[in-house]
Amino acid sequence: MDTLQDQIVYSFQSLWDKLAAFLPNLLAAIIVLILGWLVASLLGQLVQRVLTMIQLDVLANRLGLDRLGAQVGRKLSLAALGGWLIKWFVIVGAFFAAADILNLDNVSNFFVAQVLPYFGHVIAATAILVIGAVAANFLSEVVRGAVRAAGVNVAGAAASITKWSIVVVTVLAALSELQLADDFLRTLYIGIIAMIAIAGGLAFGLGGRDHARKVLDD
């Protein structure tokens, strides 16, 4: 009887000792998460304000970001995007720091070995998508104006081909940056470029046939 009672007392004592050793780490992890969230929010706001001060959105709107936002029905801001990325990077870092405090080595090692290096690819892919979308709208309008000035009746088709060509290439480039099915994307990229080149040549050739005839007659 005494042996059973001793075992029960020992079990509860062992549980209490482990809990007493774990509670300080748990408290420290919670503090790290709270401070990490606060720092992330402040740092995100600071980055957004700095990007706004250097008029990044003004430049982007000149290149067509505002028109892209109107098309998707939402106001787009590169400054806000930069602040958001920095904020969540710090939050994720705080989460894995808390995991390290709790001796969750697998989680913290995964962050250092996998998440942290890959985050750079995510930022680069996001930048590629934003720049590509802005460039697609800007260059499509340039092509539309140039084709109209040339007197060829394919301004709309030429602008659409230009826009969607850049969009497709941009998406493929972003996926490649994220290291998603590189071999498949490379083959698809070559095929799409060839298809766009053929389609563009046909559009310009058929649409400009009458204009070319007039030039030759003159």
Coordinates of N, CA and C in Angstrom, one line a residue:
M1 N 0.8 -1.2 0.0 CA 0.0 0.0 0.0 C 0.9 1.3 0.0
D2 N 1.9 1.2 0.9 CA 2.8 2.3 0.9 C 3.5 2.5 -0.4
T3 N 3.9 1.4 -1.0 CA 4.6 1.5 -2.3 C 3.7 2.2 -3.4
L4 N 2.4 1.8 -3.4 CA 1.5 2.4 -4.4 C 1.3 3.9 -4.1
Q5 N 1.2 4.2 -2.8 CA 1.0 5.6 -2.4 C 2.3 6.4 -2.7
D6 N 3.5 5.8 -2.5 CA 4.7 6.5 -2.9 C 4.8 6.8 -4.4
Q7 N 4.3 5.8 -5.2 CA 4.4 5.9 -6.6 C 3.5 7.1 -7.1
I8 N 2.3 7.2 -6.4 CA 1.4 8.3 -6.8 C 2.0 9.6 -6.4
V9 N 2.5 9.7 -5.2 CA 3.1 10.9 -4.8 C 4.3 11.3 -5.7
Y10 N 5.1 10.3 -6.0 CA 6.2 10.6 -6.9 C 5.8 11.0 -8.3
S11 N 4.7 10.5 -8.8 CA 4.2 10.9 -10.1 C 3.7 12.3 -10.1
F12 N 3.0 12.7 -9.1 CA 2.5 14.0 -9.0 C 3.7 15.0 -8.8
Q13 N 4.7 14.6 -8.0 CA 5.8 15.4 -7.7 C 6.6 15.6 -9.0
S14 N 6.8 14.6 -9.8 CA 7.5 14.7 -11.0 C 6.8 15.6 -12.0
L15 N 5.4 15.4 -12.1 CA 4.6 16.3 -12.9 C 4.7 17.7 -12.5
W16 N 4.7 18.0 -11.2 CA 4.8 19.4 -10.7 C 6.2 20.0 -11.1
D17 N 7.2 19.1 -10.9 CA 8.6 19.6 -11.2 C 8.7 20.0 -12.7
K18 N 8.2 19.2 -13.6 CA 8.2 19.4 -15.0 C 7.4 20.7 -15.3
L19 N 6.2 20.8 -14.7 CA 5.4 22.0 -14.9 C 6.1 23.2 -14.4
A20 N 6.7 23.2 -13.3 CA 7.4 24.3 -12.7 C 8.6 24.7 -13.6
A21 N 9.2 23.7 -14.2 CA 10.4 24.0 -15.1 C 9.9 24.6 -16.5
F22 N 8.7 24.2 -16.9 CA 8.1 24.6 -18.2 C 7.5 25.9 -18.1
L23 N 6.9 26.3 -17.0 CA 6.1 27.6 -16.9 C 7.0 28.8 -17.3
P24 N 8.2 28.9 -16.7 CA 9.0 30.1 -17.1 C 9.3 30.2 -18.6
N25 N 9.5 29.0 -19.2 CA 9.7 29.0 -20.7 C 8.5 29.4 -21.4
L26 N 7.3 28.9 -20.9 CA 6.1 29.3 -21.5 C 5.8 30.7 -21.4
L27 N 6.0 31.3 -20.2 CA 5.8 32.7 -20.0 C 6.8 33.5 -20.9
A28 N 8.0 33.1 -21.0 CA 9.0 33.8 -21.9 C 8.5 33.8 -23.4
A29 N 8.0 32.6 -23.8 CA 7.6 32.5 -25.2 C 6.4 33.4 -25.4
I30 N 5.5 33.5 -24.5 CA 4.3 34.3 -24.7 C 4.8 35.8 -24.8
I31 N 5.7 36.2 -23.9 CA 6.2 37.6 -24.0 C 6.9 37.9 -25.3
V32 N 7.7 36.9 -25.8 CA 8.3 37.0 -27.1 C 7.3 37.2 -28.2
L33 N 6.2 36.4 -28.2 CA 5.2 36.6 -29.2 C 4.5 37.9 -29.1
I34 N 4.2 38.4 -27.9 CA 3.5 39.7 -27.8 C 4.4 40.8 -28.2
L35 N 5.7 40.8 -27.8 CA 6.6 41.8 -28.2 C 6.9 41.7 -29.7
G36 N 7.0 40.5 -30.2 CA 7.2 40.3 -31.6 C 6.1 40.9 -32.5
W37 N 4.8 40.7 -32.0 CA 3.7 41.3 -32.7 C 3.7 42.8 -32.7
L38 N 4.0 43.4 -31.5 CA 4.1 44.8 -31.4 C 5.2 45.4 -32.3
V39 N 6.4 44.8 -32.2 CA 7.5 45.3 -33.0 C 7.2 45.1 -34.5
A40 N 6.6 44.0 -34.9 CA 6.2 43.8 -36.3 C 5.3 44.9 -36.8
S41 N 4.3 45.2 -36.0 CA 3.3 46.2 -36.4 C 4.0 47.6 -36.5
L42 N 4.8 47.9 -35.6 CA 5.5 49.2 -35.6 C 6.5 49.3 -36.8
L43 N 7.2 48.2 -37.0 CA 8.2 48.2 -38.1 C 7.5 48.2 -39.5
G44 N 6.3 47.5 -39.5 CA 5.6 47.5 -40.8 C 5.1 48.9 -41.1
Q45 N 4.6 49.6 -40.1 CA 4.1 50.9 -40.3 C 5.2 51.9 -40.7
L46 N 6.4 51.7 -40.1 CA 7.5 52.5 -40.4 C 8.0 52.3 -41.8
V47 N 8.1 51.0 -42.3 CA 8.5 50.8 -43.6 C 7.5 51.4 -44.6
Q48 N 6.2 51.2 -44.3 CA 5.2 51.8 -45.2 C 5.3 53.3 -45.3
R49 N 5.5 53.9 -44.2 CA 5.7 55.4 -44.2 C 6.9 55.8 -45.0
V50 N 8.0 55.1 -44.8 CA 9.2 55.4 -45.5 C 9.0 55.3 -47.0
L51 N 8.4 54.2 -47.4 CA 8.1 54.0 -48.9 C 7.1 55.0 -49.4
T52 N 6.2 55.5 -48.5 CA 5.3 56.5 -49.0 C 6.0 57.8 -49.1
M53 N 7.0 58.1 -48.2 CA 7.7 59.4 -48.2 C 8.6 59.5 -49.5
I54 N 9.1 58.3 -49.9 CA 9.9 58.4 -51.2 C 9.0 58.3 -52.4
Q55 N 7.7 58.3 -52.2 CA 6.7 58.4 -53.3 C 6.8 57.2 -54.2
L56 N 6.9 56.0 -53.6 CA 6.9 54.8 -54.4 C 5.6 54.6 -55.1
D57 N 4.5 54.8 -54.4 CA 3.2 54.7 -55.0 C 2.9 55.7 -56.1
V58 N 3.4 56.9 -56.0 CA 3.3 57.9 -57.0 C 3.9 57.4 -58.3
L59 N 5.1 56.9 -58.2 CA 5.8 56.4 -59.3 C 5.1 55.2 -59.9
A60 N 4.6 54.3 -59.1 CA 3.9 53.1 -59.6 C 2.6 53.5 -60.3
N61 N 1.9 54.5 -59.7 CA 0.7 55.0 -60.3 C 0.9 55.6 -61.7
R62 N 2.0 56.3 -61.8 CA 2.4 56.8 -63.1 C 2.6 55.7 -64.2
L63 N 3.0 54.6 -63.7 CA 3.3 53.4 -64.6 C 2.0 52.6 -64.8
G64 N 0.9 52.9 -64.1 CA -0.3 52.2 -64.3 C -0.8 51.4 -63.2
L65 N -0.2 51.5 -62.0 CA -0.7 50.7 -60.9 C -2.1 51.0 -60.5
D66 N -2.5 52.3 -60.6 CA -3.8 52.7 -60.2 C -4.9 52.2 -61.2
R67 N -4.5 52.1 -62.5 CA -5.4 51.5 -63.5 C -5.6 50.0 -63.2
L68 N -4.5 49.4 -62.8 CA -4.6 47.9 -62.5 C -5.5 47.8 -61.2
G69 N -5.4 48.6 -60.3 CA -6.2 48.6 -59.1 C -7.7 48.8 -59.5
A70 N -8.0 49.7 -60.4 CA -9.3 49.9 -60.8 C -9.9 48.7 -61.5
Q71 N -9.1 47.9 -62.2 CA -9.5 46.7 -62.9 C -9.9 45.6 -61.9
V72 N -9.1 45.5 -60.9 CA -9.4 44.4 -59.9 C -10.4 44.9 -58.8
G73 N -10.8 46.2 -58.8 CA -11.7 46.7 -57.9 C -11.1 47.0 -56.5
R74 N -9.8 47.2 -56.4 CA -9.2 47.5 -55.1 C -8.0 48.4 -55.3
K75 N -7.8 49.3 -54.3 CA -6.7 50.2 -54.4 C -5.4 49.4 -54.0
L76 N -4.4 49.5 -54.9 CA -3.2 48.8 -54.7 C -2.1 49.8 -54.3
S77 N -1.3 49.4 -53.4 CA -0.2 50.2 -52.8 C 1.0 49.4 -52.6
L78 N 2.1 49.8 -53.3 CA 3.4 49.1 -53.0 C 3.9 49.4 -51.7
A79 N 3.7 50.6 -51.2 CA 4.1 50.9 -49.8 C 3.5 50.0 -48.8
A80 N 2.2 49.8 -48.9 CA 1.4 49.0 -48.0 C 1.9 47.5 -48.1
L81 N 2.2 47.1 -49.3 CA 2.6 45.7 -49.5 C 4.0 45.5 -48.9
G82 N 4.9 46.5 -49.0 CA 6.2 46.4 -48.3 C 6.1 46.3 -46.8
G83 N 5.2 47.2 -46.3 CA 5.0 47.1 -44.8 C 4.4 45.8 -44.4
W84 N 3.5 45.3 -45.2 CA 2.8 44.0 -44.8 C 3.8 42.9 -44.8
L85 N 4.7 42.8 -45.8 CA 5.7 41.8 -45.9 C 6.7 41.8 -44.7
I86 N 7.1 43.0 -44.4 CA 8.1 43.1 -43.2 C 7.4 42.7 -41.9
K87 N 6.1 43.2 -41.8 CA 5.4 42.9 -40.6 C 5.3 41.3 -40.3
W88 N 4.9 40.6 -41.4 CA 4.7 39.2 -41.2 C 6.0 38.4 -41.1
F89 N 7.0 39.0 -41.7 CA 8.3 38.3 -41.6 C 8.8 38.4 -40.1
V90 N 8.6 39.5 -39.5 CA 8.9 39.6 -38.0 C 8.0 38.8 -37.2
I91 N 6.8 38.7 -37.5 CA 5.8 37.9 -36.7 C 6.2 36.4 -36.8
V92 N 6.5 35.9 -38.0 CA 6.9 34.5 -38.2 C 8.3 34.3 -37.4
G93 N 9.2 35.3 -37.5 CA 10.4 35.1 -36.8 C 10.2 35.0 -35.3
A94 N 9.2 35.8 -34.7 CA 8.9 35.8 -33.3 C 8.3 34.4 -32.9
F95 N 7.5 33.9 -33.8 CA 6.9 32.6 -33.6 C 7.9 31.5 -33.4
F96 N 8.9 31.5 -34.3 CA 9.9 30.5 -34.3 C 10.9 30.7 -33.1
A97 N 11.1 32.0 -32.7 CA 11.9 32.3 -31.6 C 11.2 31.7 -30.3
A98 N 9.9 31.8 -30.3 CA 9.1 31.3 -29.1 C 9.2 29.7 -29.1
A99 N 9.2 29.2 -30.3 CA 9.3 27.7 -30.4 C 10.7 27.3 -29.9
D100 N 11.7 28.1 -30.2 CA 13.1 27.7 -29.8 C 13.2 27.8 -28.2
I101 N 12.5 28.8 -27.6 CA 12.5 28.9 -26.2 C 11.8 27.7 -25.5
L102 N 10.8 27.2 -26.2 CA 10.1 26.0 -25.7 C 10.8 24.7 -26.0
N103 N 12.0 24.8 -26.6 CA 12.8 23.7 -26.9 C 12.2 22.8 -28.0
L104 N 11.4 23.4 -28.9 CA 10.9 22.7 -30.0 C 11.9 22.9 -31.2
D105 N 12.9 22.0 -31.0 CA 14.1 22.2 -32.0 C 13.7 21.9 -33.4
N106 N 12.8 21.0 -33.7 CA 12.4 20.7 -35.0 C 11.8 21.9 -35.7
V107 N 11.0 22.6 -35.0 CA 10.3 23.8 -35.5 C 11.3 24.9 -35.8
S108 N 12.1 25.2 -34.9 CA 13.1 26.3 -35.0 C 14.1 25.9 -36.1
N109 N 14.5 24.7 -36.2 CA 15.5 24.3 -37.2 C 14.9 24.3 -38.6
F110 N 13.6 24.0 -38.7 CA 12.9 24.1 -40.0 C 12.8 25.5 -40.4
F111 N 12.6 26.5 -39.5 CA 12.5 27.9 -39.8 C 13.9 28.4 -40.4
V112 N 14.9 28.0 -39.7 CA 16.3 28.5 -40.1 C 16.7 27.9 -41.4
A113 N 16.4 26.6 -41.6 CA 16.9 25.9 -42.8 C 16.0 26.1 -44.0
Q114 N 14.7 26.2 -43.8 CA 13.7 26.2 -44.9 C 13.0 27.5 -45.1
V115 N 12.3 28.0 -44.0 CA 11.4 29.2 -44.1 C 12.2 30.4 -44.4
L116 N 13.3 30.7 -43.6 CA 14.0 31.9 -43.7 C 14.6 32.1 -45.1
P117 N 15.3 31.1 -45.7 CA 15.9 31.3 -47.0 C 14.8 31.4 -48.1
Y118 N 13.6 30.7 -47.9 CA 12.6 30.8 -48.9 C 11.8 32.1 -48.9
F119 N 11.9 32.8 -47.8 CA 11.2 34.1 -47.7 C 11.7 35.1 -48.7
G120 N 13.0 35.0 -48.9 CA 13.6 35.9 -50.0 C 13.0 35.6 -51.3
H121 N 12.7 34.3 -51.6 CA 12.1 34.0 -52.9 C 10.7 34.5 -53.0
V122 N 10.0 34.5 -51.8 CA 8.6 35.0 -51.8 C 8.6 36.5 -52.1
I123 N 9.5 37.2 -51.5 CA 9.6 38.7 -51.7 C 9.9 39.0 -53.2
A124 N 10.9 38.2 -53.7 CA 11.3 38.4 -55.1 C 10.1 38.1 -56.0
A125 N 9.4 37.0 -55.8 CA 8.2 36.6 -56.6 C 7.1 37.7 -56.5
T126 N 6.9 38.2 -55.3 CA 5.9 39.3 -55.2 C 6.3 40.5 -56.0
A127 N 7.6 40.9 -55.9 CA 8.1 42.1 -56.7 C 7.9 41.8 -58.2
I128 N 8.2 40.6 -58.6 CA 8.1 40.3 -60.0 C 6.6 40.4 -60.5
L129 N 5.7 39.9 -59.7 CA 4.3 40.0 -60.0 C 3.8 41.5 -60.1
V130 N 4.2 42.3 -59.1 CA 3.8 43.7 -59.1 C 4.4 44.5 -60.3
I131 N 5.7 44.3 -60.4 CA 6.4 45.0 -61.5 C 5.8 44.6 -62.9
G132 N 5.6 43.3 -63.0 CA 5.1 42.7 -64.3 C 3.7 43.2 -64.6
A133 N 2.8 43.3 -63.6 CA 1.5 43.8 -63.8 C 1.5 45.3 -64.2
V134 N 2.3 46.1 -63.5 CA 2.4 47.5 -63.9 C 3.0 47.6 -65.3
A135 N 4.0 46.9 -65.6 CA 4.6 47.0 -66.9 C 3.6 46.5 -68.0
A136 N 2.8 45.5 -67.7 CA 1.9 45.0 -68.7 C 0.9 46.1 -69.1
N137 N 0.3 46.8 -68.0 CA -0.6 47.9 -68.3 C 0.0 49.1 -69.0
F138 N 1.2 49.4 -68.6 CA 1.9 50.6 -69.2 C 2.3 50.3 -70.6
L139 N 2.9 49.2 -70.9 CA 3.4 48.9 -72.2 C 2.2 48.6 -73.2
S140 N 1.1 48.1 -72.7 CA 0.0 47.9 -73.6 C -0.6 49.2 -74.1
E141 N -0.6 50.2 -73.2 CA -1.1 51.5 -73.6 C -0.1 52.2 -74.6
V142 N 1.2 51.9 -74.4 CA 2.2 52.5 -75.3 C 2.0 51.8 -76.7
V143 N 1.9 50.5 -76.7 CA 1.7 49.8 -78.0 C 0.4 50.3 -78.6
R144 N -0.7 50.5 -77.9 CA -2.0 50.9 -78.4 C -1.8 52.3 -79.1
G145 N -1.1 53.2 -78.4 CA -0.9 54.5 -79.0 C 0.0 54.5 -80.2
A146 N 1.0 53.6 -80.2 CA 1.9 53.5 -81.3 C 1.2 53.0 -82.6
V147 N 0.4 51.9 -82.3 CA -0.3 51.3 -83.5 C -1.3 52.2 -84.0
R148 N -2.0 52.9 -83.2 CA -3.0 53.9 -83.7 C -2.3 55.0 -84.5
A149 N -1.2 55.5 -84.0 CA -0.4 56.5 -84.7 C 0.0 56.0 -86.1
A150 N 0.3 54.7 -86.2 CA 0.7 54.2 -87.5 C -0.4 54.0 -88.4
G151 N -1.7 54.2 -87.9 CA -2.8 54.0 -88.8 C -3.3 52.6 -89.0
V152 N -2.8 51.7 -88.2 CA -3.2 50.3 -88.4 C -4.4 50.0 -87.5
N153 N -5.3 49.2 -88.0 CA -6.6 49.0 -87.3 C -6.5 47.7 -86.3
V154 N -5.4 47.6 -85.7 CA -5.3 46.4 -84.8 C -4.7 46.9 -83.4
A155 N -5.1 48.2 -83.1 CA -4.6 48.7 -81.8 C -5.0 47.9 -80.6
G156 N -6.3 47.6 -80.6 CA -6.8 46.8 -79.5 C -6.2 45.4 -79.4
A157 N -6.1 44.7 -80.5 CA -5.5 43.4 -80.5 C -4.0 43.5 -80.1
A158 N -3.3 44.4 -80.6 CA -1.8 44.6 -80.3 C -1.7 44.9 -78.8
A159 N -2.5 45.8 -78.2 CA -2.4 46.1 -76.8 C -2.7 44.9 -76.0
S160 N -3.8 44.1 -76.4 CA -4.1 42.9 -75.6 C -3.0 41.9 -75.6
I161 N -2.4 41.7 -76.8 CA -1.4 40.7 -77.0 C -0.2 41.1 -76.1
T162 N 0.2 42.4 -76.1 CA 1.3 42.9 -75.3 C 1.0 42.7 -73.9
K163 N -0.2 43.1 -73.4 CA -0.5 43.0 -72.0 C -0.4 41.5 -71.5
W164 N -1.1 40.6 -72.2 CA -1.2 39.3 -71.7 C 0.1 38.5 -71.9
S165 N 0.8 38.9 -72.9 CA 2.2 38.3 -73.1 C 3.0 38.6 -71.8
I166 N 3.0 39.8 -71.4 CA 3.8 40.2 -70.2 C 3.2 39.6 -69.0
V167 N 1.9 39.5 -68.8 CA 1.3 38.9 -67.7 C 1.7 37.4 -67.6
V168 N 1.6 36.7 -68.7 CA 1.9 35.2 -68.7 C 3.4 35.0 -68.3
V169 N 4.3 35.8 -69.0 CA 5.7 35.7 -68.7 C 6.0 36.0 -67.2
T170 N 5.3 37.0 -66.7 CA 5.5 37.5 -65.3 C 5.1 36.3 -64.4
V171 N 3.9 35.7 -64.6 CA 3.5 34.7 -63.7 C 4.5 33.5 -63.8
L172 N 4.9 33.1 -64.9 CA 5.9 32.0 -65.1 C 7.2 32.4 -64.4
A173 N 7.6 33.6 -64.5 CA 8.8 34.0 -63.8 C 8.7 34.0 -62.3
A174 N 7.5 34.4 -61.8 CA 7.3 34.3 -60.3 C 7.2 32.9 -59.8
L175 N 6.6 32.0 -60.6 CA 6.5 30.6 -60.2 C 7.9 30.0 -60.2
S176 N 8.7 30.4 -61.2 CA 10.1 29.9 -61.3 C 10.9 30.4 -60.1
E177 N 10.7 31.6 -59.7 CA 11.4 32.2 -58.6 C 11.0 31.4 -57.3
L178 N 9.8 30.9 -57.2 CA 9.3 30.1 -56.1 C 9.8 28.7 -56.2
Q179 N 10.5 28.4 -57.3 CA 11.0 27.0 -57.5 C 10.0 26.0 -57.5
L180 N 8.9 26.3 -58.3 CA 7.8 25.4 -58.4 C 7.8 24.8 -59.8
A181 N 8.1 23.5 -59.9 CA 8.1 22.7 -61.2 C 8.9 23.5 -62.3
D182 N 10.2 23.6 -62.0 CA 11.1 24.4 -62.9 C 11.1 23.8 -64.3
D183 N 11.3 22.5 -64.4 CA 11.4 21.9 -65.8 C 10.1 22.1 -66.6
F184 N 9.0 21.9 -65.9 CA 7.7 22.1 -66.6 C 7.5 23.5 -67.0
L185 N 7.8 24.4 -66.1 CA 7.6 25.8 -66.4 C 8.5 26.3 -67.5
R186 N 9.7 25.8 -67.6 CA 10.6 26.1 -68.7 C 10.1 25.7 -70.0
T187 N 9.6 24.5 -70.1 CA 9.0 24.0 -71.3 C 7.7 24.8 -71.7
L188 N 6.9 25.1 -70.7 CA 5.7 25.8 -70.9 C 6.0 27.3 -71.4
Y189 N 7.0 27.8 -70.7 CA 7.5 29.2 -71.1 C 7.9 29.3 -72.5
I190 N 8.7 28.3 -73.0 CA 9.1 28.3 -74.4 C 7.9 28.2 -75.3
G191 N 7.0 27.3 -75.0 CA 5.8 27.1 -75.8 C 4.9 28.3 -75.9
I192 N 4.7 29.0 -74.8 CA 3.9 30.2 -74.8 C 4.5 31.3 -75.6
I193 N 5.8 31.5 -75.4 CA 6.5 32.6 -76.1 C 6.4 32.3 -77.6
A194 N 6.6 31.1 -78.1 CA 6.4 30.8 -79.5 C 5.0 31.0 -80.0
M195 N 4.0 30.7 -79.2 CA 2.6 30.9 -79.5 C 2.3 32.4 -79.6
I196 N 2.8 33.1 -78.7 CA 2.6 34.6 -78.7 C 3.2 35.2 -79.9
A197 N 4.4 34.8 -80.2 CA 5.1 35.4 -81.3 C 4.4 35.1 -82.6
I198 N 3.8 33.9 -82.8 CA 3.1 33.5 -84.0 C 1.8 34.3 -84.0
A199 N 1.1 34.4 -82.9 CA -0.2 35.1 -82.9 C 0.0 36.6 -83.1
G200 N 1.1 37.1 -82.5 CA 1.4 38.6 -82.8 C 1.7 38.8 -84.2
G201 N 2.5 37.9 -84.8 CA 2.8 38.1 -86.2 C 1.6 38.1 -87.1
L202 N 0.7 37.1 -86.8 CA -0.5 37.0 -87.6 C -1.4 38.3 -87.5
A203 N -1.5 38.7 -86.2 CA -2.3 39.9 -86.0 C -1.8 41.1 -86.7
F204 N -0.5 41.4 -86.6 CA 0.0 42.5 -87.2 C 0.0 42.3 -88.8
G205 N 0.3 41.1 -89.2 CA 0.4 40.9 -90.6 C -1.0 41.0 -91.3
L206 N -2.0 40.4 -90.7 CA -3.3 40.5 -91.3 C -3.9 41.9 -91.1
G207 N -3.7 42.5 -90.0 CA -4.3 43.8 -89.7 C -3.6 44.9 -90.5
G208 N -2.3 44.8 -90.8 CA -1.5 45.8 -91.5 C -1.4 45.6 -93.0
R209 N -2.2 44.6 -93.5 CA -2.1 44.3 -94.9 C -2.5 45.4 -95.8
D210 N -3.7 46.0 -95.4 CA -4.2 47.1 -96.2 C -3.3 48.3 -96.1
H211 N -2.8 48.6 -94.9 CA -1.9 49.7 -94.7 C -0.7 49.5 -95.5
A212 N -0.1 48.3 -95.6 CA 1.1 48.1 -96.4 C 0.8 48.3 -97.8
R213 N -0.4 47.9 -98.3 CA -0.7 48.0 -99.7 C -0.8 49.5 -100.1
K214 N -1.4 50.3 -99.2 CA -1.5 51.8 -99.4 C -0.1 52.4 -99.5
V215 N 0.8 51.9 -98.6 CA 2.2 52.5 -98.6 C 2.9 52.1 -100.0
L216 N 2.7 50.9 -100.4 CA 3.3 50.4 -101.7 C 2.7 51.2 -102.9
D217 N 1.4 51.4 -102.8 CA 0.8 52.1 -104.0 C 1.3 53.5 -104.0
D218 N 1.5 54.2 -102.9 CA 2.0 55.5 -102.9 C 3.4 55.6 -103.4

